[in-house]
């Protein structure tokens, strides 16, 4: 798992060093999920530092793009694809898909979703790609294992 951790740290360091920026939803569903799992003080781990960075830079458009998303009458995010193959996609991850699609539709630019070790993204990668979602798998060793587990060739 060492190479996976290094890939994730490198990705976050690039973000901290202004080499890239992130996209979040304007209703803060994504930030809310991060706040449930990480420490807002920025300590002790790099994931906590990431949350602090997001909170500090959420209104700085050169670092963080807040993308408008819509909520339906039941409080759910609108815009998740109706593809039958995505019906079992993790409900808690749908906010990332909706936000990426909204960003692409609003600004005409696709944005990749970065994933480290959540297998749901691998399982659903083909239907997600069909609807315009690009997924960047940061952990090549884990992706290779998923490829084998699912009988895929490189």
Short mmCIF file of C-alpha atoms in Angstrom, two decimals:
data_model
loop_
_atom_site.label_atom_id
_atom_site.label_comp_id
_atom_site.label_asym_id
_atom_site.label_seq_id
_atom_site.Cartn_x
_atom_site.Cartn_y
_atom_site.Cartn_z
CA UNK A 1 0.00 0.00 0.00
CA UNK A 2 3.07 2.27 0.17
CA UNK A 3 2.87 3.33 -3.48
CA UNK A 4 -0.83 4.11 -3.04
CA UNK A 5 -0.19 6.32 -0.04
CA UNK A 6 2.61 8.07 -1.91
CA UNK A 7 0.36 8.66 -4.94
CA UNK A 8 -2.33 10.18 -2.72
CA UNK A 9 0.15 12.38 -0.86
CA UNK A 10 1.68 13.56 -4.15
CA UNK A 11 -1.76 14.44 -5.49
CA UNK A 12 -2.61 16.43 -2.36
CA UNK A 13 0.77 18.19 -2.37
CA UNK A 14 0.16 19.23 -5.99
CA UNK A 15 -3.13 20.72 -4.86
CA UNK A 16 -1.53 22.52 -1.92
CA UNK A 17 1.20 23.86 -4.26
CA UNK A 18 -1.36 25.35 -6.69
CA UNK A 19 -0.56 22.86 -9.46
CA UNK A 20 -4.20 21.87 -9.70
CA UNK A 21 -7.58 22.84 -8.26
CA UNK A 22 -10.69 21.05 -7.09
CA UNK A 23 -14.39 21.21 -7.89
CA UNK A 24 -17.01 21.03 -5.13
CA UNK A 25 -20.78 21.50 -5.08
CA UNK A 26 -22.17 24.87 -3.99
CA UNK A 27 -24.43 23.21 -1.40
CA UNK A 28 -21.38 21.77 0.41
CA UNK A 29 -22.50 18.14 0.30
CA UNK A 30 -18.92 17.15 -0.58
CA UNK A 31 -17.41 19.30 2.16
CA UNK A 32 -19.97 17.85 4.59
CA UNK A 33 -18.74 14.34 3.83
CA UNK A 34 -15.13 15.40 4.34
CA UNK A 35 -16.07 17.09 7.63
CA UNK A 36 -17.63 13.83 8.87
CA UNK A 37 -14.44 11.88 8.24
CA UNK A 38 -11.61 14.34 8.81
CA UNK A 39 -10.37 16.82 11.42
CA UNK A 40 -10.96 20.48 10.50
CA UNK A 41 -7.89 21.59 12.44
CA UNK A 42 -5.65 20.19 9.71
CA UNK A 43 -3.95 17.77 12.10
CA UNK A 44 -2.64 15.11 12.47
CA UNK A 45 -2.85 13.50 8.99
CA UNK A 46 -2.60 14.79 5.43
CA UNK A 47 -6.31 14.09 4.90
CA UNK A 48 -7.03 16.49 7.75
CA UNK A 49 -4.70 19.01 6.13
CA UNK A 50 -6.71 18.58 2.92
CA UNK A 51 -9.98 19.40 4.69
CA UNK A 52 -8.46 22.52 6.24
CA UNK A 53 -7.17 23.51 2.78
CA UNK A 54 -10.65 23.05 1.27
CA UNK A 55 -12.30 25.10 4.00
CA UNK A 56 -9.68 27.84 3.68
CA UNK A 57 -9.86 27.95 -0.12
CA UNK A 58 -13.51 27.14 -0.79
CA UNK A 59 -14.19 30.69 -2.05
CA UNK A 60 -10.86 31.13 -3.88
CA UNK A 61 -11.82 30.35 -7.48
CA UNK A 62 -8.21 29.89 -8.57
CA UNK A 63 -8.00 26.94 -6.18
CA UNK A 64 -11.54 25.70 -5.71
CA UNK A 65 -14.49 25.89 -8.09
CA UNK A 66 -17.92 25.76 -6.43
CA UNK A 67 -20.34 24.35 -8.96
CA UNK A 68 -24.11 24.92 -8.79
CA UNK A 69 -26.14 21.77 -8.16
CA UNK A 70 -29.89 21.41 -7.79
CA UNK A 71 -31.84 19.69 -5.02
CA UNK A 72 -35.22 18.06 -5.61
CA UNK A 73 -38.28 18.27 -3.32
CA UNK A 74 -37.06 15.32 -1.23
CA UNK A 75 -33.67 16.97 -0.60
CA UNK A 76 -31.76 14.72 -3.00
CA UNK A 77 -29.31 16.05 -5.55
CA UNK A 78 -30.73 16.21 -9.06
CA UNK A 79 -28.76 15.12 -12.09
CA UNK A 80 -27.52 11.64 -11.27
CA UNK A 81 -27.66 9.60 -14.50
CA UNK A 82 -30.62 7.24 -14.93
CA UNK A 83 -28.47 4.50 -16.51
CA UNK A 84 -29.72 1.12 -15.20
CA UNK A 85 -26.14 -0.03 -14.61
CA UNK A 86 -25.72 2.80 -12.10
CA UNK A 87 -28.80 1.95 -10.03
CA UNK A 88 -26.63 0.20 -7.41
CA UNK A 89 -23.94 2.89 -7.34
CA UNK A 90 -23.23 4.01 -3.77
CA UNK A 91 -25.73 6.75 -2.87
CA UNK A 92 -23.14 8.57 -0.75
CA UNK A 93 -20.81 8.85 -3.77
CA UNK A 94 -23.45 10.23 -6.11
CA UNK A 95 -22.68 13.81 -5.02
CA UNK A 96 -19.30 13.53 -6.73
CA UNK A 97 -20.87 12.36 -10.00
CA UNK A 98 -23.57 15.04 -9.94
CA UNK A 99 -21.00 17.75 -9.22
CA UNK A 100 -18.62 16.58 -11.97
CA UNK A 101 -21.46 16.46 -14.49
CA UNK A 102 -22.79 19.87 -13.39
CA UNK A 103 -19.31 21.36 -13.76
CA UNK A 104 -18.93 19.86 -17.24
CA UNK A 105 -22.38 21.12 -18.28
CA UNK A 106 -21.97 24.56 -16.70
CA UNK A 107 -18.46 25.35 -17.89
CA UNK A 108 -18.09 22.95 -20.80
CA UNK A 109 -15.05 21.28 -19.27
CA UNK A 110 -14.93 17.70 -17.99
CA UNK A 111 -13.36 17.16 -14.59
CA UNK A 112 -11.92 13.82 -13.46
CA UNK A 113 -12.96 12.23 -10.20
CA UNK A 114 -9.94 10.97 -8.28
CA UNK A 115 -10.24 7.66 -6.46
CA UNK A 116 -7.79 5.81 -4.27
CA UNK A 117 -9.27 2.58 -2.88
CA UNK A 118 -13.07 2.67 -3.24
CA UNK A 119 -13.95 -0.35 -5.40
CA UNK A 120 -17.43 0.97 -6.24
CA UNK A 121 -15.83 3.38 -8.71
CA UNK A 122 -14.03 0.52 -10.47
CA UNK A 123 -17.13 -1.66 -10.57
CA UNK A 124 -19.14 1.16 -12.17
CA UNK A 125 -16.40 2.79 -14.26
CA UNK A 126 -17.78 1.78 -17.66
CA UNK A 127 -21.32 3.11 -17.16
CA UNK A 128 -19.85 6.22 -15.51
CA UNK A 129 -17.60 6.76 -18.53
CA UNK A 130 -20.62 6.36 -20.83
CA UNK A 131 -22.35 9.28 -19.11
CA UNK A 132 -19.25 11.48 -19.29
CA UNK A 133 -17.46 10.79 -16.02
CA UNK A 134 -13.70 10.38 -16.11
CA UNK A 135 -12.18 8.55 -13.14
CA UNK A 136 -8.51 8.74 -12.28
CA UNK A 137 -7.42 5.79 -10.16
CA UNK A 138 -4.53 7.02 -8.02
CA UNK A 139 -3.48 3.60 -6.70
CA UNK A 140 -2.21 1.62 -9.68
CA UNK A 141 -1.56 -1.52 -7.60
CA UNK A 142 -5.15 -1.52 -6.35
CA UNK A 143 -6.48 -0.87 -9.86
CA UNK A 144 -4.42 -3.81 -11.14
CA UNK A 145 -6.00 -6.07 -8.48
CA UNK A 146 -9.49 -4.90 -9.43
CA UNK A 147 -8.68 -5.50 -13.10
CA UNK A 148 -7.74 -9.11 -12.30
CA UNK A 149 -10.72 -9.62 -9.96
CA UNK A 150 -13.10 -8.46 -12.69
CA UNK A 151 -11.42 -10.43 -15.49
CA UNK A 152 -10.31 -7.37 -17.41
CA UNK A 153 -7.22 -7.10 -19.55
CA UNK A 154 -4.94 -4.08 -19.50
#
